[in-house]
Amino acid sequence: QFGINDNYYYGRAPEEFEQLLYKISNKRFRKIIYVQNLAFEFQQFMYIFKRHTIKRMIAREVRKPISFLLDDLNIEFRCLYMLTNLSLEVAAKRYTTVEKATGDLDYSIIRSPLTKNINSQEWHYIEYDLVTMYNILMYFKKKIKKNYS
């Protein structure tokens, strides 16, 4: 899943994510993408990132980036967890009025791009992760804007 402001996009394969990166890239205007757990996602998309020029990486350990720039696409990735130092659920409670979806998802089920059916409860989790992240980022944006006004 991927959100641009409050518009959300869903894909099933890593190639779809890379296609989206190409679509949003702009040589003149850097795009910044926040990821809740960048270290985990970085490992998931490592083969995509290998096709691009990674620069300006800040990491807490090897393969645990806090931020980095895909230079050829002018897209910077930043870790939301490192910004808040909180889980998505706790950060949502602290910084927003939106609650992260919680409940009884069966994590023993392996889900992949080949998974045929994603039920409504799973889609709800996916959507609320994006809504939660967006609202957390809007909190920090307003706070920064207020401090510099």
PDB file of C-alpha atoms in Angstrom:
ATOM      1  CA  GLN A   1       0.000   0.000   0.000  1.00  0.00           C
ATOM      2  CA  PHE A   2       1.101   3.541  -0.655  1.00  0.00           C
ATOM      3  CA  GLY A   3      -0.326   6.943   0.134  1.00  0.00           C
ATOM      4  CA  ILE A   4       0.218  10.279  -1.532  1.00  0.00           C
ATOM      5  CA  ASN A   5      -1.285  12.861   0.789  1.00  0.00           C
ATOM      6  CA  ASP A   6      -4.703  11.358   1.491  1.00  0.00           C
ATOM      7  CA  ASN A   7      -4.926   9.312  -1.730  1.00  0.00           C
ATOM      8  CA  TYR A   8      -4.144   5.618  -1.328  1.00  0.00           C
ATOM      9  CA  TYR A   9      -2.827   3.093  -3.827  1.00  0.00           C
ATOM     10  CA  TYR A  10      -2.659  -0.662  -3.485  1.00  0.00           C
ATOM     11  CA  GLY A  11      -0.516  -3.175  -5.310  1.00  0.00           C
ATOM     12  CA  ARG A  12       0.251  -6.837  -5.035  1.00  0.00           C
ATOM     13  CA  ALA A  13       3.776  -7.096  -6.452  1.00  0.00           C
ATOM     14  CA  PRO A  14       7.085  -5.287  -5.873  1.00  0.00           C
ATOM     15  CA  GLU A  15       7.185  -4.397  -9.569  1.00  0.00           C
ATOM     16  CA  GLU A  16       4.025  -2.335  -9.106  1.00  0.00           C
ATOM     17  CA  PHE A  17       5.773  -0.373  -6.363  1.00  0.00           C
ATOM     18  CA  GLU A  18       8.728   0.325  -8.636  1.00  0.00           C
ATOM     19  CA  GLN A  19       6.376   1.467 -11.416  1.00  0.00           C
ATOM     20  CA  LEU A  20       4.756   3.874  -8.953  1.00  0.00           C
ATOM     21  CA  LEU A  21       8.176   5.236  -7.992  1.00  0.00           C
ATOM     22  CA  TYR A  22       8.891   5.977 -11.661  1.00  0.00           C
ATOM     23  CA  LYS A  23       5.509   7.698 -12.029  1.00  0.00           C
ATOM     24  CA  ILE A  24       5.999  10.017  -9.057  1.00  0.00           C
ATOM     25  CA  SER A  25       9.686  10.753  -9.628  1.00  0.00           C
ATOM     26  CA  ASN A  26      10.638  14.247 -10.675  1.00  0.00           C
ATOM     27  CA  LYS A  27      14.183  15.462 -11.276  1.00  0.00           C
ATOM     28  CA  ARG A  28      13.361  19.007 -10.121  1.00  0.00           C
ATOM     29  CA  PHE A  29      11.277  18.253  -7.020  1.00  0.00           C
ATOM     30  CA  ARG A  30      12.366  15.675  -4.475  1.00  0.00           C
ATOM     31  CA  LYS A  31       9.668  13.381  -3.177  1.00  0.00           C
ATOM     32  CA  ILE A  32       9.878  12.158   0.407  1.00  0.00           C
ATOM     33  CA  ILE A  33       8.376   8.799   1.326  1.00  0.00           C
ATOM     34  CA  TYR A  34       7.878   7.840   4.956  1.00  0.00           C
ATOM     35  CA  VAL A  35       7.826   4.160   5.855  1.00  0.00           C
ATOM     36  CA  GLN A  36       6.866   2.942   9.341  1.00  0.00           C
ATOM     37  CA  ASN A  37       9.638   0.344   9.552  1.00  0.00           C
ATOM     38  CA  LEU A  38      12.112   1.316   6.844  1.00  0.00           C
ATOM     39  CA  ALA A  39      14.679  -1.326   7.836  1.00  0.00           C
ATOM     40  CA  PHE A  40      12.163  -4.124   7.240  1.00  0.00           C
ATOM     41  CA  GLU A  41      10.817  -2.701   3.996  1.00  0.00           C
ATOM     42  CA  PHE A  42      14.339  -2.002   2.758  1.00  0.00           C
ATOM     43  CA  GLN A  43      15.074  -5.712   3.012  1.00  0.00           C
ATOM     44  CA  GLN A  44      11.842  -6.546   1.182  1.00  0.00           C
ATOM     45  CA  PHE A  45      12.647  -4.244  -1.738  1.00  0.00           C
ATOM     46  CA  MET A  46      16.410  -4.639  -1.803  1.00  0.00           C
ATOM     47  CA  TYR A  47      16.432  -6.059  -5.321  1.00  0.00           C
ATOM     48  CA  ILE A  48      14.453  -3.044  -6.598  1.00  0.00           C
ATOM     49  CA  PHE A  49      16.742  -0.575  -4.842  1.00  0.00           C
ATOM     50  CA  LYS A  50      19.815  -2.308  -6.295  1.00  0.00           C
ATOM     51  CA  ARG A  51      18.701  -1.107  -9.730  1.00  0.00           C
ATOM     52  CA  HIS A  52      18.927   2.492  -8.548  1.00  0.00           C
ATOM     53  CA  THR A  53      21.637   4.741  -7.203  1.00  0.00           C
ATOM     54  CA  ILE A  54      21.380   4.940  -3.414  1.00  0.00           C
ATOM     55  CA  LYS A  55      23.033   7.991  -1.867  1.00  0.00           C
ATOM     56  CA  ARG A  56      23.041   9.857   1.437  1.00  0.00           C
ATOM     57  CA  MET A  57      22.154   6.807   3.502  1.00  0.00           C
ATOM     58  CA  ILE A  58      21.905   7.286   7.240  1.00  0.00           C
ATOM     59  CA  ALA A  59      21.700   3.959   9.065  1.00  0.00           C
ATOM     60  CA  ARG A  60      21.833   2.756  12.634  1.00  0.00           C
ATOM     61  CA  GLU A  61      23.397  -0.564  11.551  1.00  0.00           C
ATOM     62  CA  VAL A  62      24.234  -2.360   8.328  1.00  0.00           C
ATOM     63  CA  ARG A  63      20.992  -2.791   6.336  1.00  0.00           C
ATOM     64  CA  LYS A  64      18.983  -0.776   8.883  1.00  0.00           C
ATOM     65  CA  PRO A  65      18.520   2.608   7.212  1.00  0.00           C
ATOM     66  CA  ILE A  66      16.943   5.607   8.849  1.00  0.00           C
ATOM     67  CA  SER A  67      16.880   7.453   5.526  1.00  0.00           C
ATOM     68  CA  PHE A  68      18.361   7.268   2.051  1.00  0.00           C
ATOM     69  CA  LEU A  69      17.996   8.842  -1.358  1.00  0.00           C
ATOM     70  CA  LEU A  70      17.271   7.017  -4.603  1.00  0.00           C
ATOM     71  CA  ASP A  71      19.333   9.572  -6.491  1.00  0.00           C
ATOM     72  CA  ASP A  72      18.315   8.676 -10.045  1.00  0.00           C
ATOM     73  CA  LEU A  73      14.626   9.060  -9.113  1.00  0.00           C
ATOM     74  CA  ASN A  74      15.132  11.969  -6.675  1.00  0.00           C
ATOM     75  CA  ILE A  75      13.061  10.123  -4.058  1.00  0.00           C
ATOM     76  CA  GLU A  76      14.071  10.100  -0.401  1.00  0.00           C
ATOM     77  CA  PHE A  77      12.893   7.421   1.995  1.00  0.00           C
ATOM     78  CA  ARG A  78      12.623   8.164   5.719  1.00  0.00           C
ATOM     79  CA  CYS A  79      11.703   5.946   8.657  1.00  0.00           C
ATOM     80  CA  LEU A  80       8.595   7.087  10.530  1.00  0.00           C
ATOM     81  CA  TYR A  81       9.484   4.861  13.467  1.00  0.00           C
ATOM     82  CA  MET A  82      12.753   6.774  13.871  1.00  0.00           C
ATOM     83  CA  LEU A  83      10.791  10.048  13.844  1.00  0.00           C
ATOM     84  CA  THR A  84       8.369   8.994  16.583  1.00  0.00           C
ATOM     85  CA  ASN A  85      10.309   6.184  18.301  1.00  0.00           C
ATOM     86  CA  LEU A  86       6.896   4.560  18.734  1.00  0.00           C
ATOM     87  CA  SER A  87       4.930   1.734  17.174  1.00  0.00           C
ATOM     88  CA  LEU A  88       2.289   2.860  14.713  1.00  0.00           C
ATOM     89  CA  GLU A  89      -0.447   2.067  17.234  1.00  0.00           C
ATOM     90  CA  VAL A  90       1.129   4.080  20.060  1.00  0.00           C
ATOM     91  CA  ALA A  91       2.094   6.983  17.760  1.00  0.00           C
ATOM     92  CA  ALA A  92      -1.498   7.144  16.500  1.00  0.00           C
ATOM     93  CA  LYS A  93      -2.804   7.379  20.065  1.00  0.00           C
ATOM     94  CA  ARG A  94      -0.278  10.056  20.980  1.00  0.00           C
ATOM     95  CA  TYR A  95      -0.418  12.278  17.882  1.00  0.00           C
ATOM     96  CA  THR A  96      -3.823  11.737  16.246  1.00  0.00           C
ATOM     97  CA  THR A  97      -7.488  11.065  16.837  1.00  0.00           C
ATOM     98  CA  VAL A  98      -7.283   8.107  14.447  1.00  0.00           C
ATOM     99  CA  GLU A  99      -6.815   4.664  15.922  1.00  0.00           C
ATOM    100  CA  LYS A 100      -4.699   2.070  14.193  1.00  0.00           C
ATOM    101  CA  ALA A 101      -6.754  -0.970  13.282  1.00  0.00           C
ATOM    102  CA  THR A 102      -6.233  -3.744  15.819  1.00  0.00           C
ATOM    103  CA  GLY A 103      -7.801  -7.124  16.343  1.00  0.00           C
ATOM    104  CA  ASP A 104      -7.410 -10.731  15.440  1.00  0.00           C
ATOM    105  CA  LEU A 105      -5.540 -10.915  12.163  1.00  0.00           C
ATOM    106  CA  ASP A 106      -4.178 -14.403  11.571  1.00  0.00           C
ATOM    107  CA  TYR A 107      -0.457 -13.826  11.078  1.00  0.00           C
ATOM    108  CA  SER A 108       0.136 -17.545  10.495  1.00  0.00           C
ATOM    109  CA  ILE A 109      -1.404 -17.133   7.037  1.00  0.00           C
ATOM    110  CA  ILE A 110       1.271 -16.462   4.453  1.00  0.00           C
ATOM    111  CA  ARG A 111       0.225 -13.642   2.160  1.00  0.00           C
ATOM    112  CA  SER A 112       2.022 -12.865  -1.089  1.00  0.00           C
ATOM    113  CA  PRO A 113       1.267 -11.340  -4.488  1.00  0.00           C
ATOM    114  CA  LEU A 114      -0.186 -14.782  -5.356  1.00  0.00           C
ATOM    115  CA  THR A 115      -2.704 -14.736  -2.489  1.00  0.00           C
ATOM    116  CA  LYS A 116      -6.076 -14.858  -4.234  1.00  0.00           C
ATOM    117  CA  ASN A 117      -8.357 -13.416  -1.584  1.00  0.00           C
ATOM    118  CA  ILE A 118      -7.748 -10.677   0.912  1.00  0.00           C
ATOM    119  CA  ASN A 119     -10.770 -10.356   3.155  1.00  0.00           C
ATOM    120  CA  SER A 120     -12.427  -7.126   4.256  1.00  0.00           C
ATOM    121  CA  GLN A 121     -10.782  -7.248   7.696  1.00  0.00           C
ATOM    122  CA  GLU A 122      -7.331  -7.461   6.077  1.00  0.00           C
ATOM    123  CA  TRP A 123      -8.137  -4.556   3.712  1.00  0.00           C
ATOM    124  CA  HIS A 124      -9.287  -2.548   6.735  1.00  0.00           C
ATOM    125  CA  TYR A 125      -5.885  -3.086   8.401  1.00  0.00           C
ATOM    126  CA  ILE A 126      -4.080  -2.094   5.222  1.00  0.00           C
ATOM    127  CA  GLU A 127      -6.140   1.064   4.813  1.00  0.00           C
ATOM    128  CA  TYR A 128      -5.827   2.143   8.436  1.00  0.00           C
ATOM    129  CA  ASP A 129      -2.056   1.761   8.425  1.00  0.00           C
ATOM    130  CA  LEU A 130      -2.010   4.390   5.666  1.00  0.00           C
ATOM    131  CA  VAL A 131      -4.613   6.622   7.319  1.00  0.00           C
ATOM    132  CA  THR A 132      -2.706   6.413  10.607  1.00  0.00           C
ATOM    133  CA  MET A 133       0.652   7.263   9.019  1.00  0.00           C
ATOM    134  CA  TYR A 134      -0.852  10.167   7.081  1.00  0.00           C
ATOM    135  CA  ASN A 135      -2.395  11.645  10.233  1.00  0.00           C
ATOM    136  CA  ILE A 136       0.832  11.259  12.228  1.00  0.00           C
ATOM    137  CA  LEU A 137       2.759  13.066   9.489  1.00  0.00           C
ATOM    138  CA  MET A 138       0.135  15.831   9.352  1.00  0.00           C
ATOM    139  CA  TYR A 139       0.545  16.314  13.110  1.00  0.00           C
ATOM    140  CA  PHE A 140       4.287  16.871  12.683  1.00  0.00           C
ATOM    141  CA  LYS A 141       3.773  19.074   9.637  1.00  0.00           C
ATOM    142  CA  LYS A 142       1.393  21.343  11.580  1.00  0.00           C
ATOM    143  CA  LYS A 143       3.723  21.406  14.575  1.00  0.00           C
ATOM    144  CA  ILE A 144       6.703  22.417  12.441  1.00  0.00           C
ATOM    145  CA  LYS A 145       4.674  25.006  10.547  1.00  0.00           C
ATOM    146  CA  LYS A 146       3.423  26.487  13.837  1.00  0.00           C
ATOM    147  CA  ASN A 147       6.950  26.660  15.271  1.00  0.00           C
ATOM    148  CA  TYR A 148       8.276  28.484  12.204  1.00  0.00           C
ATOM    149  CA  SER A 149       5.348  30.858  11.656  1.00  0.00           C
TER     150      SER A 149
END
